Short mmCIF file of C-alpha atoms in Angstrom, two decimals:
data_model
loop_
_atom_site.label_atom_id
_atom_site.label_comp_id
_atom_site.label_asym_id
_atom_site.label_seq_id
_atom_site.Cartn_x
_atom_site.Cartn_y
_atom_site.Cartn_z
CA UNK O 27 -21.95 -127.54 -79.08
CA UNK O 28 -24.20 -125.78 -76.66
CA UNK O 29 -27.13 -124.14 -78.15
CA UNK O 30 -27.48 -120.42 -77.79
CA UNK O 31 -30.99 -119.19 -77.36
CA UNK O 32 -31.84 -115.95 -79.09
CA UNK O 33 -34.63 -113.68 -78.09
CA UNK O 34 -36.30 -111.35 -80.52
CA UNK O 35 -35.96 -107.71 -79.58
CA UNK O 36 -39.24 -105.95 -79.83
CA UNK O 37 -39.51 -102.14 -79.96
CA UNK O 38 -40.83 -102.19 -76.40
CA UNK O 39 -37.76 -104.10 -75.14
CA UNK O 40 -35.40 -101.67 -76.84
CA UNK O 41 -37.21 -98.67 -75.40
CA UNK O 42 -37.19 -100.03 -71.88
CA UNK O 43 -33.50 -100.91 -72.11
CA UNK O 44 -32.66 -97.40 -73.21
CA UNK O 45 -34.66 -96.04 -70.30
CA UNK O 46 -32.61 -98.12 -67.80
CA UNK O 47 -29.34 -96.90 -69.27
CA UNK O 48 -30.55 -93.35 -69.03
CA UNK O 49 -31.27 -93.83 -65.31
CA UNK O 50 -27.70 -94.93 -64.64
CA UNK O 51 -26.30 -92.00 -66.58
CA UNK O 52 -28.59 -89.60 -64.74
CA UNK O 53 -27.43 -90.94 -61.35
CA UNK O 54 -23.81 -90.26 -62.25
CA UNK O 55 -24.57 -86.78 -63.50
CA UNK O 56 -26.65 -85.79 -60.46
CA UNK O 57 -24.09 -86.89 -57.85
CA UNK O 58 -21.20 -85.45 -59.81
CA UNK O 59 -17.53 -86.45 -60.10
CA UNK O 60 -15.52 -87.42 -56.97
CA UNK O 61 -12.90 -84.78 -56.09
CA UNK O 62 -10.85 -83.30 -53.22
CA UNK O 63 -10.54 -79.54 -53.72
CA UNK O 64 -8.25 -77.09 -51.95
CA UNK O 65 -9.37 -73.48 -51.89
CA UNK O 66 -6.62 -70.86 -51.79
CA UNK O 67 -7.48 -67.34 -50.80
CA UNK O 68 -5.26 -64.32 -51.14
CA UNK O 69 -5.48 -60.85 -49.71
CA UNK O 70 -3.20 -57.86 -49.82
CA UNK O 71 -2.18 -56.23 -46.54
CA UNK O 72 -0.09 -53.18 -45.77
CA UNK O 73 3.03 -53.65 -43.66
CA UNK O 74 2.78 -51.70 -40.39
CA UNK O 75 4.73 -51.07 -37.22
CA UNK O 76 3.59 -52.63 -33.97
CA UNK O 77 4.42 -54.90 -31.05
CA UNK O 78 4.77 -58.65 -31.32
CA UNK O 79 4.47 -60.94 -28.32
CA UNK O 80 5.24 -64.63 -28.06
CA UNK O 81 3.42 -66.42 -25.26
CA UNK O 82 2.97 -69.81 -23.65
CA UNK O 83 -0.11 -70.69 -21.66
CA UNK O 84 -1.23 -73.04 -18.93
CA UNK O 85 -4.15 -73.55 -16.56
CA UNK O 86 -4.41 -74.13 -12.84
CA UNK O 87 -6.18 -73.09 -9.65
CA UNK O 88 -5.69 -70.04 -7.46
CA UNK O 89 -4.20 -70.49 -4.01
CA UNK O 90 -3.33 -68.05 -1.21
CA UNK O 91 0.21 -66.71 -1.30
CA UNK O 92 0.57 -67.17 2.45
CA UNK O 93 -1.20 -69.50 4.88
CA UNK O 94 -0.42 -69.33 8.61
CA UNK O 95 -1.18 -72.06 11.16
CA UNK O 96 -1.44 -70.49 14.63
CA UNK O 97 -1.24 -72.35 17.94
CA UNK O 98 -1.09 -71.38 21.60
CA UNK O 99 2.36 -71.23 23.14
CA UNK O 100 1.07 -72.30 26.56
CA UNK O 101 -0.98 -75.12 28.02
CA UNK O 102 -4.48 -74.61 29.33
CA UNK O 103 -8.22 -74.63 28.68
CA UNK O 104 -9.70 -72.38 26.00
CA UNK O 105 -11.90 -69.74 27.64
CA UNK O 106 -12.72 -67.54 24.66
CA UNK O 107 -12.69 -67.62 20.84
CA UNK O 108 -13.19 -64.16 19.34
CA UNK O 109 -13.28 -64.93 15.59
CA UNK O 110 -14.94 -67.25 13.09
CA UNK O 111 -14.07 -68.61 9.65
CA UNK O 112 -14.24 -66.02 6.88
CA UNK O 113 -13.64 -63.05 9.16
CA UNK O 114 -10.96 -60.51 8.26
CA UNK O 115 -8.54 -59.68 11.09
CA UNK O 116 -5.88 -57.02 11.53
CA UNK O 117 -2.30 -57.34 12.73
CA UNK O 118 -2.17 -57.94 16.49
CA UNK O 119 -5.89 -58.64 16.83
CA UNK O 120 -6.85 -61.02 19.66
CA UNK O 121 -8.16 -64.29 18.20
CA UNK O 122 -8.57 -66.60 21.21
CA UNK O 123 -7.52 -66.98 24.82
CA UNK O 124 -6.84 -69.80 27.31
CA UNK O 125 -7.18 -69.63 31.11
CA UNK O 126 -4.25 -67.46 32.29
CA UNK O 127 -4.51 -68.32 36.02
CA UNK O 128 -1.57 -70.73 36.14
CA UNK O 129 0.61 -68.38 34.11
CA UNK O 130 -0.27 -65.44 36.34
CA UNK O 131 0.66 -67.41 39.47
CA UNK O 132 3.96 -68.49 37.94
CA UNK O 133 4.73 -64.89 37.04
CA UNK O 134 3.95 -63.65 40.55
CA UNK O 135 6.23 -66.30 42.09
CA UNK O 136 9.05 -65.41 39.71
CA UNK O 137 8.69 -61.74 40.50
CA UNK O 138 8.81 -62.48 44.26
CA UNK O 139 11.98 -64.53 43.82
CA UNK O 140 13.54 -61.69 41.87
CA UNK O 141 12.74 -59.20 44.63
CA UNK O 142 14.29 -61.49 47.25
CA UNK O 143 17.43 -62.00 45.20
CA UNK O 144 17.73 -58.28 44.63
CA UNK O 145 17.36 -57.57 48.38
CA UNK O 146 20.12 -60.07 49.18
CA UNK O 147 22.44 -58.49 46.66
CA UNK O 148 21.69 -55.01 48.01
CA UNK O 149 22.47 -56.17 51.58
CA UNK O 150 25.78 -57.73 50.61
CA UNK O 151 26.83 -54.67 48.67
CA UNK O 152 25.83 -52.47 51.65
CA UNK O 153 27.91 -54.60 54.09
CA UNK O 154 30.92 -54.40 51.82
CA UNK O 155 30.60 -50.64 51.67
CA UNK O 156 30.51 -50.40 55.49
CA UNK O 157 33.51 -52.71 55.94
CA UNK O 158 35.73 -50.85 53.49
CA UNK O 159 37.19 -48.27 56.05
CA UNK O 160 38.19 -51.01 58.54
CA UNK O 161 39.88 -53.14 55.92
CA UNK O 162 41.68 -50.23 54.40
CA UNK O 163 43.54 -49.22 57.63
CA UNK O 164 47.28 -49.57 57.68
CA UNK O 165 48.09 -53.22 57.17
CA UNK O 166 49.91 -55.12 59.92
CA UNK O 167 52.72 -57.02 58.36
CA UNK O 168 54.16 -58.25 61.66
CA UNK O 169 53.65 -61.83 62.48
CA UNK O 170 52.55 -62.00 66.11
CA UNK O 171 49.71 -63.26 68.18
CA UNK O 172 47.35 -60.82 66.39
CA UNK O 173 48.32 -62.10 62.97
CA UNK O 174 45.68 -64.79 63.19
CA UNK O 175 43.15 -62.07 63.76
CA UNK O 176 44.41 -60.30 60.64
CA UNK O 177 44.21 -63.49 58.67
CA UNK O 178 40.63 -63.98 59.80
CA UNK O 179 39.73 -60.47 58.62
CA UNK O 180 41.27 -61.18 55.26
CA UNK O 181 39.23 -64.37 55.00
CA UNK O 182 36.03 -62.47 55.77
CA UNK O 183 36.76 -60.10 52.89
CA UNK O 184 37.17 -63.02 50.47
CA UNK O 185 33.95 -64.64 51.62
CA UNK O 186 32.13 -61.35 51.19
CA UNK O 187 33.34 -61.11 47.56
CA UNK O 188 32.13 -64.63 46.77
CA UNK O 189 28.75 -63.95 48.32
CA UNK O 190 28.29 -60.86 46.15
CA UNK O 191 29.07 -62.79 42.97
CA UNK O 192 26.54 -65.45 43.96
CA UNK O 193 23.95 -62.80 44.71
CA UNK O 194 24.45 -61.17 41.30
CA UNK O 195 24.00 -64.54 39.59
CA UNK O 196 20.86 -65.20 41.62
CA UNK O 197 19.37 -61.88 40.51
CA UNK O 198 20.10 -62.63 36.86
CA UNK O 199 18.55 -66.09 37.18
CA UNK O 200 15.46 -64.67 38.87
CA UNK O 201 15.11 -62.01 36.16
CA UNK O 202 15.27 -64.71 33.47
CA UNK O 203 12.54 -66.63 35.27
CA UNK O 204 10.37 -63.51 35.32
CA UNK O 205 10.88 -62.99 31.59
CA UNK O 206 9.93 -66.60 30.85
CA UNK O 207 6.85 -66.36 33.04
CA UNK O 208 5.83 -63.14 31.32
CA UNK O 209 6.20 -64.81 27.91
CA UNK O 210 4.10 -67.74 29.11
CA UNK O 211 1.35 -65.37 30.21
CA UNK O 212 1.50 -63.62 26.83
CA UNK O 213 1.16 -66.99 25.08
CA UNK O 214 -2.22 -67.56 26.70
CA UNK O 215 -3.57 -65.04 24.19
CA UNK O 216 -3.52 -65.97 20.47
CA UNK O 217 -3.09 -62.94 18.21
CA UNK O 218 -2.89 -62.40 14.45
CA UNK O 219 0.69 -61.77 13.30
CA UNK O 220 -0.53 -59.84 10.26
CA UNK O 221 -3.68 -58.76 8.49
CA UNK O 222 -5.38 -61.80 7.01
CA UNK O 223 -8.60 -63.78 6.68
CA UNK O 224 -9.57 -66.58 9.07
CA UNK O 225 -9.61 -69.76 7.00
CA UNK O 226 -10.49 -72.19 9.79
CA UNK O 227 -11.06 -72.36 13.53
CA UNK O 228 -10.05 -75.81 14.67
CA UNK O 229 -11.17 -75.63 18.29
CA UNK O 230 -13.76 -74.26 20.68
CA UNK O 231 -14.27 -72.94 24.20
CA UNK O 232 -13.53 -75.70 26.70
CA UNK O 233 -10.87 -77.44 24.61
CA UNK O 234 -7.71 -78.40 26.47
CA UNK O 235 -4.68 -77.36 24.46
CA UNK O 236 -0.98 -77.81 24.94
CA UNK O 237 1.82 -75.57 23.78
CA UNK O 238 2.22 -75.77 20.04
CA UNK O 239 -0.78 -78.01 19.38
CA UNK O 240 -4.53 -78.27 19.82
CA UNK O 241 -6.73 -81.15 20.84
CA UNK O 242 -10.47 -81.63 20.85
CA UNK O 243 -12.52 -81.54 24.01
CA UNK O 244 -15.23 -84.02 24.88
CA UNK O 245 -17.60 -82.25 22.50
CA UNK O 246 -17.41 -81.48 18.82
CA UNK O 247 -15.41 -78.37 17.97
CA UNK O 248 -17.19 -75.36 16.60
CA UNK O 249 -16.32 -73.41 13.51
CA UNK O 250 -15.11 -74.37 10.09
CA UNK O 251 -12.60 -77.20 10.10
CA UNK O 252 -13.14 -78.02 13.77
CA UNK O 253 -11.91 -81.25 15.25
CA UNK O 254 -15.12 -83.22 15.45
CA UNK O 255 -15.93 -86.86 15.68
CA UNK O 256 -17.49 -89.55 17.81
CA UNK O 257 -16.28 -89.81 21.37
CA UNK O 258 -13.70 -92.48 21.92
CA UNK O 259 -13.88 -95.01 24.71
CA UNK O 260 -13.38 -93.34 28.07
CA UNK O 261 -15.31 -90.20 27.14
CA UNK O 262 -12.55 -88.42 25.19
CA UNK O 263 -12.93 -87.15 21.63
CA UNK O 264 -10.43 -88.17 18.99
CA UNK O 265 -8.72 -85.55 16.86
CA UNK O 266 -7.89 -88.11 14.20
CA UNK O 267 -10.97 -87.11 12.21
CA UNK O 268 -9.31 -83.85 11.24
CA UNK O 269 -8.90 -83.40 7.50
CA UNK O 270 -5.17 -82.71 7.62
CA UNK O 271 -2.19 -83.03 9.89
CA UNK O 272 -1.82 -79.25 9.98
CA UNK O 273 -5.24 -78.87 11.57
CA UNK O 274 -4.08 -81.13 14.41
CA UNK O 275 -1.40 -78.61 15.39
CA UNK O 276 -3.11 -75.36 14.36
CA UNK O 277 -5.86 -73.89 16.51
CA UNK O 278 -6.59 -71.19 13.94
CA UNK O 279 -5.53 -71.01 10.27
CA UNK O 280 -5.14 -67.62 8.60
CA UNK O 281 -4.74 -66.93 4.91
CA UNK O 282 -3.96 -63.81 2.88
CA UNK O 283 -6.50 -63.76 0.08
CA UNK O 284 -5.30 -60.38 -1.17
CA UNK O 285 -2.13 -62.08 -2.37
CA UNK O 286 -2.88 -65.01 -4.66
CA UNK O 287 -0.72 -67.46 -6.56
CA UNK O 288 -1.47 -69.55 -9.63
CA UNK O 289 0.46 -72.73 -10.40
CA UNK O 290 0.37 -73.94 -14.00
CA UNK O 291 2.07 -76.86 -15.72
CA UNK O 292 4.03 -76.21 -18.91
CA UNK O 293 5.29 -78.77 -21.39
CA UNK O 294 8.95 -79.56 -21.90
CA UNK O 295 8.84 -77.72 -25.24
CA UNK O 296 7.67 -74.50 -23.57
CA UNK O 297 9.48 -74.52 -20.22
CA UNK O 298 12.88 -73.42 -21.58
CA UNK O 299 11.43 -70.13 -22.82
CA UNK O 300 10.03 -69.22 -19.38
CA UNK O 301 12.10 -67.13 -16.94
CA UNK O 302 11.48 -65.78 -13.44
CA UNK O 303 10.19 -62.20 -13.63
CA UNK O 304 8.34 -62.57 -16.93
CA UNK O 305 4.93 -60.90 -17.07
CA UNK O 306 1.72 -62.86 -17.42
CA UNK O 307 -1.95 -62.20 -18.06
CA UNK O 308 -4.23 -64.30 -15.85
CA UNK O 309 -7.81 -64.92 -16.92
CA UNK O 310 -10.18 -65.82 -14.08
CA UNK O 311 -12.72 -68.25 -15.50
CA UNK O 312 -15.21 -67.83 -12.65
CA UNK O 313 -15.12 -64.04 -12.89
CA UNK O 314 -16.59 -63.91 -16.41
CA UNK O 315 -13.14 -64.05 -17.95
CA UNK O 316 -11.83 -61.02 -16.10
CA UNK O 317 -8.09 -60.53 -16.54
CA UNK O 318 -5.46 -59.48 -14.03
CA UNK O 319 -1.71 -59.15 -14.34
CA UNK O 320 0.91 -61.37 -12.74
CA UNK O 321 4.53 -62.40 -12.95
CA UNK O 322 6.52 -65.62 -12.78
CA UNK O 323 8.11 -66.08 -9.35
CA UNK O 324 9.17 -69.72 -9.40
CA UNK O 325 9.98 -72.49 -11.90
CA UNK O 326 10.29 -76.01 -10.53
CA UNK O 327 13.40 -77.88 -11.55
CA UNK O 328 11.74 -81.28 -11.18
CA UNK O 329 8.92 -82.31 -13.49
CA UNK O 330 5.50 -83.05 -12.11
CA UNK O 331 4.34 -86.67 -11.99
CA UNK O 332 2.48 -87.76 -15.10
CA UNK O 333 -0.93 -89.37 -14.93
CA UNK O 334 -2.38 -92.16 -17.01
CA UNK O 335 -0.44 -93.72 -19.87
CA UNK O 336 0.69 -90.39 -21.34
CA UNK O 337 4.45 -89.92 -21.54
CA UNK O 338 4.16 -86.11 -21.66
CA UNK O 339 6.43 -84.26 -19.23
CA UNK O 340 5.37 -81.00 -17.57
CA UNK O 341 6.95 -78.57 -15.12
CA UNK O 342 5.10 -76.51 -12.48
CA UNK O 343 5.44 -72.75 -12.78
CA UNK O 344 4.19 -70.40 -10.03
CA UNK O 345 2.73 -67.01 -10.96
CA UNK O 346 2.06 -64.30 -8.38
CA UNK O 347 -0.93 -62.09 -9.13
CA UNK O 348 0.16 -58.45 -9.02
CA UNK O 349 -3.44 -57.26 -9.36
CA UNK O 350 -6.62 -58.37 -7.68
CA UNK O 351 -10.31 -58.20 -8.42
CA UNK O 352 -13.48 -58.54 -6.42
CA UNK O 353 -14.65 -62.05 -5.71
CA UNK O 354 -11.33 -63.88 -5.98
CA UNK O 355 -11.36 -67.10 -3.96
CA UNK O 356 -8.90 -69.86 -3.33
CA UNK O 357 -9.41 -72.79 -5.69
CA UNK O 358 -10.88 -70.83 -8.61
CA UNK O 359 -9.72 -72.02 -12.01
CA UNK O 360 -7.66 -69.64 -14.14
CA UNK O 361 -5.54 -69.57 -17.28
CA UNK O 362 -2.24 -67.72 -17.60
CA UNK O 363 -0.51 -66.46 -20.73
CA UNK O 364 3.16 -65.86 -20.02
CA UNK O 365 4.93 -63.38 -22.28
CA UNK O 366 8.18 -65.13 -23.25
CA UNK O 367 9.24 -62.64 -25.91
CA UNK O 368 8.31 -59.15 -27.03
CA UNK O 369 9.58 -56.87 -29.76
CA UNK O 370 8.43 -53.73 -31.55
CA UNK O 371 9.03 -52.70 -35.15
CA UNK O 372 7.84 -53.80 -38.58
CA UNK O 373 5.27 -56.60 -38.32
CA UNK O 374 3.36 -58.70 -40.84
CA UNK O 375 0.77 -61.45 -40.52
CA UNK O 376 2.56 -64.75 -40.02
CA UNK O 377 0.71 -66.24 -43.03
CA UNK O 378 2.49 -63.74 -45.28
CA UNK O 379 5.76 -65.57 -44.70
CA UNK O 380 6.76 -68.38 -47.03
CA UNK O 381 9.86 -69.66 -45.35
CA UNK O 382 12.19 -66.66 -45.32
CA UNK O 383 10.44 -64.78 -48.14
CA UNK O 384 7.31 -62.72 -48.72
CA UNK O 385 5.48 -61.72 -51.88
CA UNK O 386 5.54 -57.95 -52.33
CA UNK O 387 3.01 -56.15 -54.54
CA UNK O 388 4.07 -52.89 -56.19
CA UNK O 389 2.25 -51.18 -59.04
CA UNK O 390 0.27 -54.35 -59.63
CA UNK O 391 3.39 -56.49 -60.00
CA UNK O 392 4.45 -59.24 -57.64
CA UNK O 393 8.01 -59.90 -56.58
CA UNK O 394 9.53 -62.30 -54.06
CA UNK O 395 11.41 -60.51 -51.30
CA UNK O 396 13.78 -62.20 -48.83
CA UNK O 397 13.34 -61.05 -45.22
CA UNK O 398 14.77 -61.74 -41.76
CA UNK O 399 12.16 -62.65 -39.18
CA UNK O 400 12.41 -61.85 -35.46
CA UNK O 401 9.96 -62.62 -32.67
CA UNK O 402 7.06 -64.81 -33.83
CA UNK O 403 3.76 -64.16 -32.09
CA UNK O 404 0.47 -65.99 -32.24
CA UNK O 405 -0.68 -64.29 -35.45
CA UNK O 406 2.00 -61.76 -36.37
CA UNK O 407 5.77 -61.88 -36.82
CA UNK O 408 8.42 -59.20 -36.42
CA UNK O 409 10.46 -58.46 -39.54
CA UNK O 410 13.99 -57.40 -38.67
CA UNK O 411 15.08 -56.58 -42.22
CA UNK O 412 13.82 -56.82 -45.79
CA UNK O 413 10.57 -54.85 -45.44
CA UNK O 414 9.50 -51.38 -44.42
CA UNK O 415 6.23 -49.97 -43.18
CA UNK O 416 3.85 -49.02 -45.98
CA UNK O 417 4.78 -51.81 -48.39
CA UNK O 418 2.10 -54.28 -49.44
CA UNK O 419 2.43 -58.05 -49.19
CA UNK O 420 0.30 -61.03 -50.13
CA UNK O 421 -1.25 -63.11 -47.35
CA UNK O 422 -2.22 -66.59 -48.50
CA UNK O 423 -4.58 -68.91 -46.67
CA UNK O 424 -5.72 -72.35 -47.76
CA UNK O 425 -8.73 -74.46 -46.89
CA UNK O 426 -9.40 -78.01 -48.05
CA UNK O 427 -12.81 -79.18 -49.27
CA UNK O 428 -13.30 -82.91 -48.71
CA UNK O 429 -14.86 -85.10 -51.39
CA UNK O 430 -18.15 -86.85 -50.85
CA UNK O 431 -19.30 -90.30 -51.86
CA UNK O 432 -22.88 -91.30 -52.46
CA UNK O 433 -24.32 -94.76 -52.95
CA UNK O 434 -27.50 -95.53 -54.82
CA UNK O 435 -29.25 -98.50 -56.26
CA UNK O 436 -30.79 -98.63 -59.68
CA UNK O 437 -34.54 -98.85 -59.71
CA UNK O 438 -36.16 -101.97 -61.13
CA UNK O 439 -37.92 -101.04 -64.26
CA UNK O 440 -41.32 -102.34 -65.13
CA UNK O 441 -41.47 -105.25 -67.43
CA UNK O 442 -38.32 -106.93 -66.02
CA UNK O 443 -35.76 -104.10 -66.26
CA UNK O 444 -33.35 -104.49 -63.36
CA UNK O 445 -30.60 -101.94 -62.60
CA UNK O 446 -27.65 -103.45 -60.77
CA UNK O 447 -26.78 -101.82 -57.52
CA UNK O 448 -23.79 -99.55 -58.05
CA UNK O 449 -21.98 -96.60 -56.46
CA UNK O 450 -22.45 -93.36 -58.23
CA UNK O 451 -19.99 -90.89 -56.77
CA UNK O 452 -17.44 -88.34 -57.75
CA UNK O 453 -15.13 -89.62 -60.46
CA UNK O 454 -17.23 -92.68 -61.41
CA UNK O 455 -17.97 -93.79 -64.91
CA UNK O 456 -20.39 -96.17 -66.57
CA UNK O 457 -19.42 -99.78 -66.11
CA UNK O 458 -20.09 -102.74 -68.34
CA UNK O 459 -20.70 -102.67 -72.01
CA UNK O 460 -24.16 -101.31 -72.19
CA UNK O 461 -27.02 -103.76 -71.69
CA UNK O 462 -26.81 -107.42 -70.90
CA UNK O 463 -29.86 -109.54 -71.78
CA UNK O 464 -31.08 -112.19 -69.41
CA UNK O 465 -30.84 -110.39 -66.02
CA UNK O 466 -34.57 -109.79 -65.79
CA UNK O 467 -37.65 -111.75 -66.67
CA UNK O 468 -38.01 -112.93 -70.21
CA UNK O 469 -37.76 -110.07 -72.58
CA UNK O 470 -36.00 -107.81 -70.07
CA UNK O 471 -32.56 -106.18 -70.00
CA UNK O 472 -30.27 -105.31 -67.10
CA UNK O 473 -28.31 -102.07 -66.89
CA UNK O 474 -24.54 -102.51 -66.65
CA UNK O 475 -23.16 -101.84 -63.17
CA UNK O 476 -21.45 -98.62 -62.40
CA UNK O 477 -18.19 -98.61 -60.49
#
């Protein structure tokens, strides 16, 4: 049989062992028991009457409600540009002009042709008027040697009628040519169709432009958004460096900054509650959170393309700002809250509802009252029936307090007392069966491990 060695316990060993056990117990007591507490708070509120709003929100960037790309309607060289980017213009204001010489010559020629055609028509009509008495004499119905003469006279009358019809057509054609030439001369001047702000000037004096489009000259264009770039082979400048295809066809771009739109994306769970005409509150982030009103004017039927790996679906909604404020600029970020529902009447804090019931307090006694809820807002809910203003209800709110764990190691006692490393946290207890001899140097004791 194996021999069991026995050590004699001296008073000092016993005292030191008791000290180690006391350290373990103290660690447990200091840290405390492990727990997860939930704090419930109650308050009594009085039922009142008010307005409840349900809203959905989204963010986006401001953009002008209307952007106009203007181009010359005639071909020629730009001789004058009267505006620059950022300038406000009025309806009908002259923005730029091209050389009108060719158009003026064309108009003069058309007017001369019209005068000639009109003179011809006047002459024919005058001849017909003079010939009327001779042709209206008593007709000769006898066929004789003079009948040929009569036939010739009749033929002259027919030819005169045809000539008058041709002359009338010639006058109309000449008048049309004059109108077209006048329009061409008008198109050499570019004017603002409405009051707006110049967003970009995509050309400069000396540029050669064609009807409906603009092209860069041999030098870089002046003004914001001008067609600039290195000269291509042969001395010409390429317009391909323009930032967009619209700038290739627009000599001047106007925008109406007084009328702004905001496009936001709403989730598939919110989009069905949004309707055209609903009111919205738009918060301008760059304007220190200033708020302006707006309304929904368009809801896209097709969802916007998703980005990344997210499977979330969203739908673009366009909001027109019905108010404005100083400093609004295109591209500014903003957030819109769209009012999807609104009701007035008896309202209570939403936290007072427990399903379809509330807890009513009367004369210090609590009773459960069934109610019918209406529009649910962000923090309050409309009560359609079951409560009246002036009653008192209990509002309950809960907050969870998380437990905490702490780890500590037992200190090695002098004289060979070794405390095993253990976790002393909430809910722990003393492990082991007290003291186990042999863990330390001869004559020492080890404290049992805590769990």
